[in-house]
Amino acid sequence: MALKKQQFSEGEIPIFDEACIYKRGEYWQFRMWLPKENKYARKSLRTRSEATAIEKGKAAYLEIYANLQQGKSYFSITTKEGAEKYLSFRKRDVELGHIVSGRLSTIATHLQHFLSFIGKDTKLKELERTDCENYFYHRHKATNGNVKQVTVQNEQSTINTLMKWLQKNGETHIDGFDFKKLPRLDKGNEAIRRATLTNDEYEALYRAMRTYTAKHNKLDDAELRVRKIVQHYVLIAANSGLRVGEQRQLRWSDVQIEQHKVNGEQQKLARIHVRAETSKVRTSRIFLCRNGQYFERLREIAKPKSADELIFTVDNESELSKRTLLYHWHKMIELADIADRETRDLVPYSLRHFMITQRIMSGLTFRQIADMCGTSVAQIERHT
């Protein structure tokens, strides 16, 4: 590996005859020609001492040489390119059924926030462990304080998983960032209770949804259809306790309506099959859900042409988007005039908590509820 420049100027000191160190201002620098990449590898040695610079120069040479011998490139790809490579890798996990597509979307969103902070053109091999110390401050400021601490913690976990993968693949020198330690979260039940609807609040929401989808609003057919789909999403979620991702991926073939005698009365129940590939815990389950007539009413609205079609869809092709769901959800919550809605974490997932509360009050055991919801008894106990 020969230097492009064999003759050294005064002040340039050869390192193993294939690199050199030299002074720029008061500090020593390192330079080494890389024939395969047709570029110089350069770095500041951050010292004014010639003896120290020589030792650091030798260490830099040996590190670069060792990496080149292993086929690793010296020059770095950008953070954006690294994130794209990682997402492509994780996409295979979706295809293999290791993670659901919704999880991949969440990872992509987390990494977009990271790129916004670190800079998409930043070189991966220039990153240091302390570069994300102010990440929480940045996210807090960018959202005017509206981002939750748990959200940022989840983002930080995703970012460090990315860095570990990139370091393993020789794209960066660090395997993660040293994020500033955040205050410990209070995981008490009060936060869950505030994010759950009471019986009176659900009744108010039920009435508000009827008003929201009423014909007297003089809505065009497309808008009315979307509102009714979201209305039935809420009704079914409150009765089934399905996770958002599970419910959005339901197909008509996953649901059968059955007649059952409950407390001496004939009722329509929905037998729901949650497929393993759509479940967060990657385990299939089948359970009975009250008010199966909601599915029948939605079928009249959607008019599916085959059992393979999605149940919750606007265009009969793609899942009901989270954006559309959240937009109409907040409109209906506002119309219901629920107290403190601005400061409570009321989201469609709140309907799962509501359903669990209702089943506990109806006398079901924690095991029965856990089996219906595809979770553990411990999680149900934490909810109460």
PDB file of C-alpha atoms in Angstrom, residues 176-324:
ATOM      1  CA  GLY A 176     -24.792   3.100  20.388  1.00  0.00           C
ATOM      2  CA  PHE A 177     -25.196   6.540  21.925  1.00  0.00           C
ATOM      3  CA  ASP A 178     -25.018   7.590  25.568  1.00  0.00           C
ATOM      4  CA  PHE A 179     -28.395   9.313  25.841  1.00  0.00           C
ATOM      5  CA  LYS A 180     -28.963  11.620  28.780  1.00  0.00           C
ATOM      6  CA  LYS A 181     -30.726   9.730  31.557  1.00  0.00           C
ATOM      7  CA  LEU A 182     -34.380  10.725  31.776  1.00  0.00           C
ATOM      8  CA  PRO A 183     -36.483  10.917  34.950  1.00  0.00           C
ATOM      9  CA  ARG A 184     -38.035   7.631  35.956  1.00  0.00           C
ATOM     10  CA  LEU A 185     -41.586   7.292  34.687  1.00  0.00           C
ATOM     11  CA  ASP A 186     -44.431   6.758  37.115  1.00  0.00           C
ATOM     12  CA  LYS A 187     -46.066   3.596  35.793  1.00  0.00           C
ATOM     13  CA  GLY A 188     -48.870   3.671  38.299  1.00  0.00           C
ATOM     14  CA  ASN A 189     -52.464   2.863  37.420  1.00  0.00           C
ATOM     15  CA  GLU A 190     -53.622   6.481  37.476  1.00  0.00           C
ATOM     16  CA  ALA A 191     -52.174   7.129  34.013  1.00  0.00           C
ATOM     17  CA  ILE A 192     -54.049   4.098  32.647  1.00  0.00           C
ATOM     18  CA  ARG A 193     -57.292   5.202  34.281  1.00  0.00           C
ATOM     19  CA  ARG A 194     -56.991   8.679  32.774  1.00  0.00           C
ATOM     20  CA  ALA A 195     -56.481   7.093  29.341  1.00  0.00           C
ATOM     21  CA  THR A 196     -59.604   4.962  29.722  1.00  0.00           C
ATOM     22  CA  LEU A 197     -63.191   6.037  29.102  1.00  0.00           C
ATOM     23  CA  THR A 198     -65.745   5.780  31.879  1.00  0.00           C
ATOM     24  CA  ASN A 199     -69.204   4.301  31.185  1.00  0.00           C
ATOM     25  CA  ASP A 200     -70.741   7.780  30.999  1.00  0.00           C
ATOM     26  CA  GLU A 201     -67.989   8.992  28.666  1.00  0.00           C
ATOM     27  CA  TYR A 202     -68.468   6.029  26.358  1.00  0.00           C
ATOM     28  CA  GLU A 203     -72.214   6.704  26.273  1.00  0.00           C
ATOM     29  CA  ALA A 204     -71.464  10.321  25.365  1.00  0.00           C
ATOM     30  CA  LEU A 205     -69.090   9.144  22.652  1.00  0.00           C
ATOM     31  CA  TYR A 206     -71.705   6.691  21.355  1.00  0.00           C
ATOM     32  CA  ARG A 207     -74.257   9.505  21.003  1.00  0.00           C
ATOM     33  CA  ALA A 208     -71.677  11.845  19.487  1.00  0.00           C
ATOM     34  CA  MET A 209     -70.794   9.272  16.824  1.00  0.00           C
ATOM     35  CA  ARG A 210     -74.452   9.009  15.803  1.00  0.00           C
ATOM     36  CA  THR A 211     -74.571  12.777  15.410  1.00  0.00           C
ATOM     37  CA  TYR A 212     -71.223  12.774  13.561  1.00  0.00           C
ATOM     38  CA  THR A 213     -72.549  10.301  10.995  1.00  0.00           C
ATOM     39  CA  ALA A 214     -76.096  11.686  10.714  1.00  0.00           C
ATOM     40  CA  LYS A 215     -77.528  12.488   7.277  1.00  0.00           C
ATOM     41  CA  HIS A 216     -78.538  15.986   8.374  1.00  0.00           C
ATOM     42  CA  ASN A 217     -74.859  16.948   8.211  1.00  0.00           C
ATOM     43  CA  LYS A 218     -75.316  16.986   4.421  1.00  0.00           C
ATOM     44  CA  LEU A 219     -72.052  15.170   3.789  1.00  0.00           C
ATOM     45  CA  ASP A 220     -71.066  13.815   0.405  1.00  0.00           C
ATOM     46  CA  ASP A 221     -71.187  10.038   0.043  1.00  0.00           C
ATOM     47  CA  ALA A 222     -67.400   9.572   0.330  1.00  0.00           C
ATOM     48  CA  GLU A 223     -67.096  11.559   3.564  1.00  0.00           C
ATOM     49  CA  LEU A 224     -70.142   9.889   5.116  1.00  0.00           C
ATOM     50  CA  ARG A 225     -68.722   6.455   4.234  1.00  0.00           C
ATOM     51  CA  VAL A 226     -65.400   7.212   5.925  1.00  0.00           C
ATOM     52  CA  ARG A 227     -67.118   8.511   9.052  1.00  0.00           C
ATOM     53  CA  LYS A 228     -69.301   5.405   9.296  1.00  0.00           C
ATOM     54  CA  ILE A 229     -66.296   3.119   8.870  1.00  0.00           C
ATOM     55  CA  VAL A 230     -64.483   4.886  11.723  1.00  0.00           C
ATOM     56  CA  GLN A 231     -67.678   4.824  13.808  1.00  0.00           C
ATOM     57  CA  HIS A 232     -67.889   1.053  13.438  1.00  0.00           C
ATOM     58  CA  TYR A 233     -64.171   0.731  14.098  1.00  0.00           C
ATOM     59  CA  VAL A 234     -64.791   2.365  17.506  1.00  0.00           C
ATOM     60  CA  LEU A 235     -67.863   0.255  18.262  1.00  0.00           C
ATOM     61  CA  ILE A 236     -66.045  -2.988  17.437  1.00  0.00           C
ATOM     62  CA  ALA A 237     -62.869  -1.962  19.284  1.00  0.00           C
ATOM     63  CA  ALA A 238     -64.860  -1.193  22.442  1.00  0.00           C
ATOM     64  CA  ASN A 239     -66.433  -4.657  22.314  1.00  0.00           C
ATOM     65  CA  SER A 240     -63.481  -6.741  21.132  1.00  0.00           C
ATOM     66  CA  GLY A 241     -60.455  -5.189  22.840  1.00  0.00           C
ATOM     67  CA  LEU A 242     -58.403  -5.741  19.690  1.00  0.00           C
ATOM     68  CA  ARG A 243     -55.091  -3.957  19.379  1.00  0.00           C
ATOM     69  CA  VAL A 244     -55.068  -1.219  16.736  1.00  0.00           C
ATOM     70  CA  GLY A 245     -52.754  -3.141  14.415  1.00  0.00           C
ATOM     71  CA  GLU A 246     -54.757  -6.351  14.785  1.00  0.00           C
ATOM     72  CA  GLN A 247     -58.047  -4.647  14.057  1.00  0.00           C
ATOM     73  CA  ARG A 248     -56.817  -2.672  11.045  1.00  0.00           C
ATOM     74  CA  GLN A 249     -55.587  -5.913   9.456  1.00  0.00           C
ATOM     75  CA  LEU A 250     -58.775  -7.935   9.993  1.00  0.00           C
ATOM     76  CA  ARG A 251     -60.303  -9.500   6.888  1.00  0.00           C
ATOM     77  CA  TRP A 252     -63.880 -10.657   6.421  1.00  0.00           C
ATOM     78  CA  SER A 253     -62.650 -14.252   6.391  1.00  0.00           C
ATOM     79  CA  ASP A 254     -61.431 -13.711   9.991  1.00  0.00           C
ATOM     80  CA  VAL A 255     -64.930 -13.067  11.357  1.00  0.00           C
ATOM     81  CA  GLN A 256     -68.010 -15.286  11.593  1.00  0.00           C
ATOM     82  CA  ILE A 257     -71.317 -14.153  13.102  1.00  0.00           C
ATOM     83  CA  GLU A 258     -73.006 -16.686  15.398  1.00  0.00           C
ATOM     84  CA  GLN A 259     -76.221 -16.813  17.408  1.00  0.00           C
ATOM     85  CA  HIS A 260     -75.724 -17.625  21.093  1.00  0.00           C
ATOM     86  CA  LYS A 261     -78.060 -17.632  24.082  1.00  0.00           C
ATOM     87  CA  VAL A 262     -76.639 -15.242  26.687  1.00  0.00           C
ATOM     88  CA  ASN A 263     -78.481 -14.851  30.011  1.00  0.00           C
ATOM     89  CA  GLY A 264     -81.552 -16.428  28.427  1.00  0.00           C
ATOM     90  CA  GLU A 265     -81.562 -14.151  25.376  1.00  0.00           C
ATOM     91  CA  GLN A 266     -80.435 -14.809  21.821  1.00  0.00           C
ATOM     92  CA  GLN A 267     -77.551 -12.529  20.882  1.00  0.00           C
ATOM     93  CA  LYS A 268     -75.315 -12.117  17.867  1.00  0.00           C
ATOM     94  CA  LEU A 269     -71.667 -12.746  18.705  1.00  0.00           C
ATOM     95  CA  ALA A 270     -68.659 -12.416  16.428  1.00  0.00           C
ATOM     96  CA  ARG A 271     -66.111 -15.225  16.418  1.00  0.00           C
ATOM     97  CA  ILE A 272     -62.862 -13.389  15.625  1.00  0.00           C
ATOM     98  CA  HIS A 273     -59.674 -15.067  14.438  1.00  0.00           C
ATOM     99  CA  VAL A 274     -56.537 -12.980  15.015  1.00  0.00           C
ATOM    100  CA  ARG A 275     -53.857 -14.383  12.734  1.00  0.00           C
ATOM    101  CA  ALA A 276     -50.344 -14.822  14.125  1.00  0.00           C
ATOM    102  CA  GLU A 277     -48.834 -12.606  11.423  1.00  0.00           C
ATOM    103  CA  THR A 278     -51.039  -9.678  12.467  1.00  0.00           C
ATOM    104  CA  SER A 279     -50.646 -10.141  16.224  1.00  0.00           C
ATOM    105  CA  LYS A 280     -48.145  -8.094  18.203  1.00  0.00           C
ATOM    106  CA  VAL A 281     -47.145 -11.212  20.147  1.00  0.00           C
ATOM    107  CA  ARG A 282     -47.001 -13.368  16.974  1.00  0.00           C
ATOM    108  CA  THR A 283     -49.534 -15.860  18.362  1.00  0.00           C
ATOM    109  CA  SER A 284     -52.936 -16.554  16.824  1.00  0.00           C
ATOM    110  CA  ARG A 285     -56.097 -16.616  18.918  1.00  0.00           C
ATOM    111  CA  ILE A 286     -59.842 -17.052  18.443  1.00  0.00           C
ATOM    112  CA  PHE A 287     -62.430 -15.505  20.750  1.00  0.00           C
ATOM    113  CA  LEU A 288     -66.077 -14.472  20.889  1.00  0.00           C
ATOM    114  CA  CYS A 289     -67.000 -10.798  20.824  1.00  0.00           C
ATOM    115  CA  ARG A 290     -70.288  -9.182  21.804  1.00  0.00           C
ATOM    116  CA  ASN A 291     -72.486  -7.200  19.388  1.00  0.00           C
ATOM    117  CA  GLY A 292     -71.704  -9.095  16.211  1.00  0.00           C
ATOM    118  CA  GLN A 293     -74.343  -6.959  14.464  1.00  0.00           C
ATOM    119  CA  TYR A 294     -71.766  -4.175  14.150  1.00  0.00           C
ATOM    120  CA  PHE A 295     -69.861  -6.317  11.661  1.00  0.00           C
ATOM    121  CA  GLU A 296     -73.093  -6.954   9.736  1.00  0.00           C
ATOM    122  CA  ARG A 297     -73.866  -3.256   9.580  1.00  0.00           C
ATOM    123  CA  LEU A 298     -70.321  -2.482   8.424  1.00  0.00           C
ATOM    124  CA  ARG A 299     -70.599  -5.152   5.723  1.00  0.00           C
ATOM    125  CA  GLU A 300     -73.631  -3.297   4.344  1.00  0.00           C
ATOM    126  CA  ILE A 301     -71.571  -0.103   4.214  1.00  0.00           C
ATOM    127  CA  ALA A 302     -68.387  -1.639   2.794  1.00  0.00           C
ATOM    128  CA  LYS A 303     -70.045  -4.129   0.421  1.00  0.00           C
ATOM    129  CA  PRO A 304     -66.966  -6.378   0.133  1.00  0.00           C
ATOM    130  CA  LYS A 305     -66.675  -8.466  -3.037  1.00  0.00           C
ATOM    131  CA  SER A 306     -64.730 -11.287  -1.395  1.00  0.00           C
ATOM    132  CA  ALA A 307     -63.926 -12.704   2.046  1.00  0.00           C
ATOM    133  CA  ASP A 308     -60.260 -11.810   1.528  1.00  0.00           C
ATOM    134  CA  GLU A 309     -60.949  -8.071   1.582  1.00  0.00           C
ATOM    135  CA  LEU A 310     -59.980  -5.944   4.572  1.00  0.00           C
ATOM    136  CA  ILE A 311     -62.807  -5.051   6.934  1.00  0.00           C
ATOM    137  CA  PHE A 312     -61.559  -1.579   7.805  1.00  0.00           C
ATOM    138  CA  THR A 313     -60.654   0.069   4.520  1.00  0.00           C
ATOM    139  CA  VAL A 314     -61.690   3.174   2.622  1.00  0.00           C
ATOM    140  CA  ASP A 315     -60.590   2.121  -0.863  1.00  0.00           C
ATOM    141  CA  ASN A 316     -61.150  -1.666  -0.531  1.00  0.00           C
ATOM    142  CA  GLU A 317     -57.405  -2.180  -1.023  1.00  0.00           C
ATOM    143  CA  SER A 318     -55.381  -0.679   1.833  1.00  0.00           C
ATOM    144  CA  GLU A 319     -55.852  -0.603   5.601  1.00  0.00           C
ATOM    145  CA  LEU A 320     -57.690   2.294   7.195  1.00  0.00           C
ATOM    146  CA  SER A 321     -54.798   4.695   7.807  1.00  0.00           C
ATOM    147  CA  LYS A 322     -53.833   5.719  11.318  1.00  0.00           C
ATOM    148  CA  ARG A 323     -54.043   9.350  10.206  1.00  0.00           C
ATOM    149  CA  THR A 324     -57.670   8.966   9.089  1.00  0.00           C
TER     150      THR A 324
END
